[in-house]
């Protein structure tokens, strides 16, 4: 009778019985009489022990064929072993080579430059650090879906090929039959607003594209954004939802991904401090604070990355910067009735220098004011006819925001650059692999 296959993560249930584990070799070591294989299968790592005088000669000989990244099936009894990597050990009785790996595996246990690693991204993904980041990314994605599902939001998919455009520059375009140019979506928000009038509270979760020539540690040309849009939420309701979401995500990763955070050597004491409510700072006050700290910022300017770092330095939790000047923000944001030079909006800045992770606003719900803003920004009015219809047929107070997935992952994982936070990053100079 053949032994059952088991995932490494399930081995605690198999202690004392024989199983077969399939995976890839990460380390090999032999003293001539006893040999060790460290195996990974994506769910964990397992130390396998081969004792020469207890094994058929062909099994022992099979060990000599192995190299880093060979794909193998090992069979044997599992025992708990606190000193072994992964906490379990297998006494091997059978070994089968499923896929050989030549000795020139490009990634070796030594320092490689990041450009080299990015060229080898398809293989670099196998490294323990990258596996930990992708597992945390997945946990965050699932935490977001659960958060909205529990609050009865509807997940809505918005188009990636668009004609109407939310922002003004930085669009990737492509020919679209006899319809002229189509653009890759920079945001799903405008469609999200239409869906909110149908479903009440919705969120989108999809890829977005920005053809900006930014070479910073927090810009990708393709990234994933989650954009909730809520009927009858004003700007205050909007910020409350944002802080609830962010603290929910952080708590979930702390609770469910401690070993991945440990692999990344993340200082979790900083994450433990992320608890709602987050401080709210008016844009005008932020400018005064920044000028006091030596920034050249003037009222009316958008905050630069350095300004953001200066501001968050005083806080342990994320902060909101609220009500920016109209000129610094998009046309669809609602005019602030208390100061019409500004709009009802907020950015959420992550601590530890990670900067903006969320941009949100209450949307302009007055048809004529929105039309005027479209004219002022010299946007093509015809393209926005359908968007104005939300203000024509039963206009409603509504708000929403966009949270960048990779920036959130980078902050929670404590990675210095967001390129490690997406499986295959797309940047100005990188389209391969
Ligand atoms: P920034 O000023 O930092 O470039 P933005 O103001 O253009 O960002 P929004 O349009 O408000 O950003 O997008 C919402 C969120 O999407 C941001 O808070 C951020 O988390 C994420 N985001 C925006 N641009 C990028 C990008 N190029 N790469 C990765 N994430 C991004």
Coordinates of C-alpha atoms and ligand atoms in Angstrom, one line a residue:
X1 CA 0.0 0.0 0.0
X2 CA 1.4 3.4 -0.9
X3 CA 1.9 6.0 1.8
X4 CA -0.4 9.1 1.7
X5 CA 1.0 12.4 0.3
X6 CA 1.1 15.2 2.9
X7 CA 1.8 18.9 2.8
X8 CA 4.6 20.0 5.2
X9 CA 2.1 22.3 7.0
X10 CA -0.1 19.2 7.8
X11 CA 2.8 17.2 9.4
X12 CA 1.7 17.8 13.0
X13 CA -1.3 15.5 12.2
X14 CA 1.0 12.8 10.8
X15 CA 3.6 12.4 13.6
X16 CA 4.4 8.8 14.1
X17 CA 3.2 7.6 10.7
X18 CA 4.8 7.3 7.3
X19 CA 3.9 9.9 4.6
X20 CA 5.3 11.1 1.3
X21 CA 6.2 14.7 0.9
X22 CA 6.9 16.3 -2.5
X23 CA 8.9 19.5 -2.8
X24 CA 12.2 21.1 -3.8
X25 CA 15.6 20.7 -2.2
X26 CA 16.9 23.8 -0.5
X27 CA 20.0 22.4 1.4
X28 CA 22.0 19.2 1.3
X29 CA 24.5 18.0 3.9
X30 CA 26.2 14.6 4.4
X31 CA 28.8 13.2 6.7
X32 CA 29.2 10.0 4.6
X33 CA 27.1 8.0 7.0
X34 CA 24.2 10.3 7.7
X35 CA 22.8 12.8 5.2
X36 CA 20.2 15.7 5.5
X37 CA 17.9 17.1 2.9
X38 CA 16.0 20.3 3.7
X39 CA 12.9 20.4 1.6
X40 CA 10.3 23.1 0.9
X41 CA 6.9 22.6 -0.6
X42 CA 5.5 26.1 -0.4
X43 CA 3.7 25.4 2.9
X44 CA 6.8 25.0 5.1
X45 CA 10.2 23.4 5.4
X46 CA 11.1 19.9 6.5
X47 CA 14.4 18.3 7.5
X48 CA 14.8 14.8 6.1
X49 CA 17.4 12.4 7.6
X50 CA 19.0 9.5 5.7
X51 CA 21.0 7.0 7.6
X52 CA 23.3 4.9 5.3
X53 CA 23.3 1.6 7.1
X54 CA 19.5 1.7 7.6
X55 CA 18.7 2.2 3.9
X56 CA 18.6 0.2 0.7
X57 CA 21.7 1.0 -1.3
X58 CA 19.8 2.6 -4.2
X59 CA 18.0 5.1 -1.8
X60 CA 21.4 6.1 -0.3
X61 CA 22.8 6.4 -3.8
X62 CA 19.8 8.6 -4.8
X63 CA 21.0 11.2 -2.4
X64 CA 24.2 11.8 -4.3
X65 CA 22.1 12.7 -7.4
X66 CA 20.4 15.6 -5.7
X67 CA 21.2 19.3 -6.2
X68 CA 19.7 22.5 -5.0
X69 CA 16.2 22.8 -6.4
X70 CA 15.9 19.2 -7.4
X71 CA 12.2 18.2 -7.2
X72 CA 11.8 15.1 -5.1
X73 CA 9.3 12.8 -3.3
X74 CA 10.6 11.6 0.1
X75 CA 8.8 9.0 2.1
X76 CA 9.3 8.1 5.8
X77 CA 8.0 8.5 9.3
X78 CA 7.6 12.0 10.7
X79 CA 8.6 13.0 14.2
X80 CA 8.5 16.2 16.1
X81 CA 12.0 17.7 16.4
X82 CA 12.2 21.1 18.0
X83 CA 15.8 21.7 16.8
X84 CA 15.0 20.9 13.1
X85 CA 14.1 23.8 10.8
X86 CA 10.3 23.7 10.6
X87 CA 10.0 21.8 13.9
X88 CA 9.6 18.3 12.3
X89 CA 12.0 15.7 10.9
X90 CA 11.5 12.8 8.6
X91 CA 13.4 9.5 8.9
X92 CA 13.7 8.7 5.2
X93 CA 12.9 5.2 3.9
X94 CA 12.3 6.1 0.2
X95 CA 13.5 8.8 -2.2
X96 CA 12.4 9.5 -5.7
X97 CA 13.8 12.2 -8.0
X98 CA 10.9 13.8 -9.8
X99 CA 12.7 16.6 -11.6
X100 CA 16.5 17.1 -11.7
X101 CA 18.0 20.6 -11.5
X102 CA 21.4 21.3 -13.1
X103 CA 24.1 22.6 -10.8
X104 CA 23.9 26.1 -12.4
X105 CA 20.9 27.3 -10.4
X106 CA 21.4 31.0 -10.7
X107 CA 20.5 32.0 -7.1
X108 CA 23.1 30.9 -4.6
X109 CA 23.3 31.6 -0.8
X110 CA 25.3 34.8 -1.3
X111 CA 24.7 38.5 -1.9
X112 CA 23.2 39.1 -5.3
X113 CA 22.4 42.6 -6.7
X114 CA 18.7 43.5 -6.9
X115 CA 18.8 43.9 -10.7
X116 CA 20.1 40.4 -11.0
X117 CA 17.4 39.1 -8.7
X118 CA 14.7 40.9 -10.6
X119 CA 16.0 39.4 -13.9
X120 CA 15.6 36.0 -12.1
X121 CA 12.3 37.0 -10.5
X122 CA 10.6 33.7 -11.5
X123 CA 13.2 31.8 -9.5
X124 CA 13.7 34.5 -6.8
X125 CA 10.1 33.9 -5.8
X126 CA 11.2 30.6 -4.3
X127 CA 13.4 32.3 -1.6
X128 CA 12.0 32.1 2.0
X129 CA 11.8 35.9 2.2
X130 CA 9.8 36.2 -1.0
X131 CA 7.5 33.4 0.0
X132 CA 6.8 35.2 3.3
X133 CA 6.0 38.4 1.5
X134 CA 3.6 36.7 -0.9
X135 CA 1.9 34.9 1.9
X136 CA 1.4 38.1 3.8
X137 CA 0.1 39.7 0.6
X138 CA -2.4 37.0 0.2
X139 CA -3.5 37.3 3.9
X140 CA -4.0 41.1 3.3
X141 CA -6.1 40.4 0.2
X142 CA -8.2 37.9 2.0
X143 CA -8.6 40.2 5.1
X144 CA -9.8 43.0 2.8
X145 CA -12.4 40.7 1.1
X146 CA -13.6 39.5 4.5
X147 CA -13.8 43.0 5.9
X148 CA -16.1 44.1 3.2
X149 CA -18.1 40.9 3.0
X150 CA -18.9 41.1 6.7
X151 CA -20.1 44.7 6.2
X152 CA -22.3 43.7 3.2
X153 CA -20.3 45.6 0.6
X154 CA -20.7 44.2 -2.9
X155 CA -17.5 43.4 -4.8
X156 CA -17.8 45.0 -8.3
X157 CA -15.4 44.5 -11.2
X158 CA -14.7 47.7 -13.2
X159 CA -13.3 47.8 -16.7
X160 CA -9.5 47.9 -17.4
X161 CA -10.0 49.3 -20.9
X162 CA -11.6 52.7 -20.6
X163 CA -12.5 55.7 -22.6
X164 CA -13.5 58.1 -19.9
X165 CA -10.6 58.9 -17.7
X166 CA -10.3 59.8 -14.0
X167 CA -7.0 61.5 -14.0
X168 CA -5.3 63.7 -16.5
X169 CA -1.9 62.3 -17.3
X170 CA 0.2 59.1 -17.1
X171 CA -2.1 56.9 -19.2
X172 CA -1.2 53.9 -21.2
X173 CA -3.1 53.9 -24.4
X174 CA -3.8 51.4 -27.1
X175 CA -5.8 51.5 -30.4
X176 CA -9.3 50.3 -29.9
X177 CA -10.9 49.2 -33.3
X178 CA -12.8 52.2 -34.7
X179 CA -13.4 53.8 -31.3
X180 CA -10.1 55.7 -31.2
X181 CA -7.8 55.2 -28.2
X182 CA -8.6 53.1 -25.2
X183 CA -6.7 53.7 -21.9
X184 CA -5.7 51.2 -19.3
X185 CA -7.6 52.1 -16.1
X186 CA -5.8 54.3 -13.6
X187 CA -8.7 53.9 -11.2
X188 CA -12.1 52.2 -11.1
X189 CA -13.6 54.9 -9.0
X190 CA -15.9 56.6 -11.6
X191 CA -17.5 53.3 -12.4
X192 CA -17.6 52.5 -8.6
X193 CA -19.7 55.6 -8.1
X194 CA -22.2 54.4 -10.7
X195 CA -22.3 51.0 -9.0
X196 CA -22.8 52.6 -5.5
X197 CA -26.0 54.2 -6.8
X198 CA -27.1 50.7 -7.8
X199 CA -25.9 48.6 -4.8
X200 CA -25.3 51.1 -2.0
X201 CA -21.9 50.1 -0.8
X202 CA -19.3 48.5 -3.1
X203 CA -15.6 47.9 -3.5
X204 CA -13.4 47.2 -6.5
X205 CA -10.2 45.1 -6.3
X206 CA -8.1 45.2 -9.4
X207 CA -5.0 46.1 -11.3
X208 CA -4.5 49.8 -12.2
X209 CA -1.9 51.3 -14.5
X210 CA 0.1 54.5 -14.3
X211 CA 2.5 55.5 -17.1
X212 CA 4.3 57.9 -14.8
X213 CA 8.0 58.1 -15.1
X214 CA 8.5 57.7 -11.4
X215 CA 11.5 55.8 -10.2
X216 CA 10.8 55.9 -6.5
X217 CA 10.7 53.0 -4.1
X218 CA 6.9 53.3 -3.9
X219 CA 5.7 53.5 -7.5
X220 CA 4.9 50.7 -9.9
X221 CA 3.4 51.1 -13.4
X222 CA 1.0 48.3 -12.6
X223 CA -0.3 47.9 -9.1
X224 CA -3.4 46.7 -7.4
X225 CA -5.9 49.0 -5.8
X226 CA -9.0 48.5 -3.7
X227 CA -11.6 51.2 -4.1
X228 CA -14.7 51.2 -1.9
X229 CA -17.5 53.6 -2.7
X230 CA -20.3 54.3 -0.3
X231 CA -23.7 55.9 -0.7
X232 CA -24.6 58.2 2.2
X233 CA -21.1 58.4 3.7
X234 CA -19.7 61.8 4.2
X235 CA -16.0 62.5 4.6
X236 CA -16.0 61.7 8.3
X237 CA -17.7 58.3 7.7
X238 CA -15.2 57.7 5.0
X239 CA -12.2 58.2 7.3
X240 CA -13.8 56.0 10.0
X241 CA -14.1 53.2 7.4
X242 CA -10.5 53.7 6.3
X243 CA -9.1 53.4 9.9
X244 CA -11.2 50.4 10.6
X245 CA -10.0 48.7 7.5
X246 CA -6.3 49.5 8.0
X247 CA -6.4 48.4 11.7
X248 CA -8.3 45.2 10.7
X249 CA -5.6 44.3 8.1
X250 CA -2.7 44.9 10.5
X251 CA -4.4 42.9 13.3
X252 CA -5.2 40.0 10.9
X253 CA -1.6 39.7 9.7
X254 CA -0.3 39.9 13.3
X255 CA -2.6 37.2 14.4
X256 CA -2.3 34.8 11.4
X257 CA 1.2 35.4 9.9
X258 CA 3.5 35.6 12.9
X259 CA 6.1 33.2 11.3
X260 CA 6.2 35.1 8.1
X261 CA 6.7 38.4 10.0
X262 CA 9.5 36.6 11.9
X263 CA 11.1 35.4 8.6
X264 CA 11.1 39.1 7.5
X265 CA 12.5 40.2 11.0
X266 CA 9.7 42.7 11.2
X267 CA 9.6 44.8 14.4
X268 CA 5.9 43.9 15.3
X269 CA 5.9 46.3 18.2
X270 CA 5.4 49.1 15.7
X271 CA 2.4 47.2 14.1
X272 CA 0.9 46.6 17.5
X273 CA 0.4 50.3 17.8
X274 CA -1.8 50.5 14.8
X275 CA -5.2 51.0 16.4
X276 CA -8.1 53.2 15.3
X277 CA -8.8 56.1 15.6
X278 CA -6.0 57.7 13.7
X279 CA -5.0 61.4 14.2
X280 CA -6.6 63.8 11.8
X281 CA -4.5 66.8 10.7
X282 CA -5.9 69.6 8.6
X283 CA -3.8 70.3 5.5
X284 CA -3.3 74.0 6.6
X285 CA -2.0 72.9 10.0
X286 CA 0.2 70.3 8.3
X287 CA 1.8 73.1 6.2
X288 CA 2.5 75.2 9.3
X289 CA 4.1 72.2 11.0
X290 CA 6.2 71.4 8.0
X291 CA 7.4 75.0 7.6
X292 CA 8.4 74.8 11.3
X293 CA 10.4 71.7 10.5
X294 CA 12.3 73.5 7.6
X295 CA 10.2 72.4 4.6
X296 CA 9.8 74.8 1.7
X297 CA 6.2 73.9 1.2
X298 CA 3.7 76.7 0.6
X299 CA -0.1 76.6 1.1
X300 CA -1.5 75.2 -2.2
X301 CA 1.3 72.7 -2.8
X302 CA 0.8 69.0 -2.7
X303 CA 2.8 67.2 0.0
X304 CA 6.1 65.6 -1.3
X305 CA 7.4 62.3 0.0
X306 CA 9.8 64.2 2.3
X307 CA 7.0 66.3 3.7
X308 CA 5.1 63.1 4.4
X309 CA 8.1 61.6 6.2
X310 CA 8.5 64.7 8.3
X311 CA 4.9 64.6 9.4
X312 CA 4.6 61.0 10.3
X313 CA 7.8 61.1 12.3
X314 CA 5.8 62.5 15.2
X315 CA 3.4 59.5 15.2
X316 CA 3.4 55.7 15.8
X317 CA 0.1 55.1 14.0
X318 CA -1.1 56.1 10.5
X319 CA -2.4 59.6 10.2
X320 CA -4.9 61.4 8.1
X321 CA -4.1 64.7 6.3
X322 CA -7.5 66.3 5.5
X323 CA -8.9 68.9 3.2
X324 CA -6.3 69.8 0.6
X325 CA -6.5 72.8 -1.7
X326 CA -8.6 72.2 -4.7
X327 CA -5.7 72.7 -7.1
X328 CA -3.7 69.9 -5.6
X329 CA -6.5 67.3 -6.0
X330 CA -8.8 65.7 -8.6
X331 CA -11.9 67.5 -10.1
X332 CA -14.4 65.1 -8.6
X333 CA -13.8 66.0 -4.9
X334 CA -16.5 67.9 -3.1
X335 CA -15.9 71.5 -2.3
X336 CA -15.5 72.1 1.5
X337 CA -18.5 74.2 2.6
X338 CA -16.4 75.7 5.5
X339 CA -13.5 76.8 3.2
X340 CA -14.3 76.7 -0.6
X341 CA -10.5 76.9 -1.4
X342 CA -10.3 73.3 -0.2
X343 CA -12.0 70.0 -0.9
X344 CA -13.4 67.3 1.5
X345 CA -10.6 64.7 1.1
X346 CA -7.9 62.9 3.0
X347 CA -4.7 61.0 2.5
X348 CA -3.7 58.3 4.9
X349 CA 0.0 58.2 5.6
X350 CA 1.6 55.0 7.1
X351 CA 4.1 55.4 9.9
X352 CA 7.8 54.4 9.7
X353 CA 8.3 56.6 6.6
X354 CA 6.1 54.5 4.3
X355 CA 4.0 57.5 3.2
X356 CA 0.7 57.6 1.5
X357 CA -1.2 54.3 1.4
X358 CA -4.8 55.8 0.8
X359 CA -6.3 58.7 -1.0
X360 CA -10.0 59.3 -0.3
X361 CA -12.6 62.0 -0.7
X362 CA -16.3 62.9 -0.5
X363 CA -17.4 63.2 -4.1
X364 CA -18.9 66.4 -5.6
X365 CA -22.6 65.5 -5.8
X366 CA -23.8 68.9 -7.2
X367 CA -24.3 68.5 -10.9
X368 CA -23.5 72.1 -11.9
X369 CA -20.4 72.4 -9.6
X370 CA -19.0 69.2 -11.0
X371 CA -19.6 70.3 -14.6
X372 CA -17.9 73.6 -13.8
X373 CA -14.9 71.7 -12.4
X374 CA -14.8 69.6 -15.6
X375 CA -14.7 72.8 -17.7
X376 CA -12.0 74.3 -15.4
X377 CA -9.8 71.3 -15.8
X378 CA -10.4 71.4 -19.6
X379 CA -11.6 67.8 -19.5
X380 CA -13.7 66.4 -22.4
X381 CA -17.3 67.0 -21.2
X382 CA -18.7 64.4 -23.6
X383 CA -16.7 61.6 -22.1
X384 CA -18.1 62.4 -18.7
X385 CA -21.8 62.5 -19.6
X386 CA -22.4 59.1 -18.0
X387 CA -20.5 60.2 -14.9
X388 CA -22.6 63.4 -14.6
X389 CA -25.8 61.2 -14.8
X390 CA -25.2 60.1 -11.2
X391 CA -25.8 63.7 -10.2
X392 CA -28.7 64.1 -12.6
X393 CA -30.8 61.1 -11.6
X394 CA -31.1 61.1 -7.8
X395 CA -27.9 62.6 -6.6
X396 CA -26.7 61.4 -3.3
X397 CA -24.0 62.2 -0.7
X398 CA -21.2 59.6 -1.3
X399 CA -17.6 59.0 -0.6
X400 CA -14.8 56.5 -1.3
X401 CA -11.1 55.9 -1.3
X402 CA -8.4 53.9 -3.0
X403 CA -5.9 51.9 -1.0
X404 CA -2.8 50.7 -2.7
X405 CA -2.2 47.0 -2.1
X406 CA 1.6 46.9 -2.6
X407 CA 2.2 50.0 -0.5
X408 CA 0.2 48.4 2.3
X409 CA 2.2 45.1 1.9
X410 CA 5.5 47.0 1.9
X411 CA 4.7 48.8 5.1
X412 CA 3.4 45.7 7.0
X413 CA 6.3 43.6 5.8
X414 CA 8.8 46.4 6.4
X415 CA 10.3 46.1 2.9
X416 CA 12.3 49.1 1.7
X417 CA 10.9 49.0 -1.8
X418 CA 7.5 47.9 -3.2
X419 CA 9.0 45.9 -6.0
X420 CA 9.2 42.8 -3.8
X421 CA 5.5 43.1 -2.8
X422 CA 4.0 42.0 -6.1
X423 CA 4.9 38.7 -7.8
X424 CA 6.1 40.2 -11.1
X425 CA 6.7 43.9 -10.7
X426 CA 6.2 46.3 -13.7
X427 CA 8.3 49.4 -13.5
X428 CA 9.6 52.0 -16.0
X429 CA 12.6 49.9 -16.9
X430 CA 11.2 46.4 -16.2
X431 CA 8.8 44.3 -18.2
X432 CA 10.7 41.0 -17.9
X433 CA 10.1 38.3 -16.7
Ligands
LIG1 P1 1.4 59.4 -5.2 O1 1.1 60.8 -5.1 O2 2.1 58.8 -4.0 O3 2.0 59.0 -6.5 P2 -1.4 59.3 -5.9 O4 -1.9 60.5 -5.1 O5 -1.2 59.4 -7.3 O6 -0.1 58.7 -5.2 P3 -3.9 58.0 -5.7 O7 -4.3 58.3 -7.1 O8 -4.7 58.7 -4.6 O9 -2.4 58.1 -5.5 O10 -4.1 56.4 -5.5 C1 -4.5 55.8 -4.3 C2 -3.5 54.8 -3.8 O11 -2.9 54.0 -4.7 C3 -2.3 55.5 -3.2 O12 -2.5 56.0 -1.9 C4 -1.2 54.4 -3.2 O13 -1.4 53.6 -2.1 C5 -1.6 53.7 -4.5 N1 -0.7 54.1 -5.6 C6 -0.9 55.2 -6.3 N2 0.1 55.2 -7.3 C7 0.8 54.1 -7.2 C8 1.9 53.6 -7.9 N3 2.4 54.2 -9.0 N4 2.4 52.4 -7.5 C9 1.9 51.8 -6.4 N5 0.9 52.2 -5.7 C10 0.3 53.4 -6.1

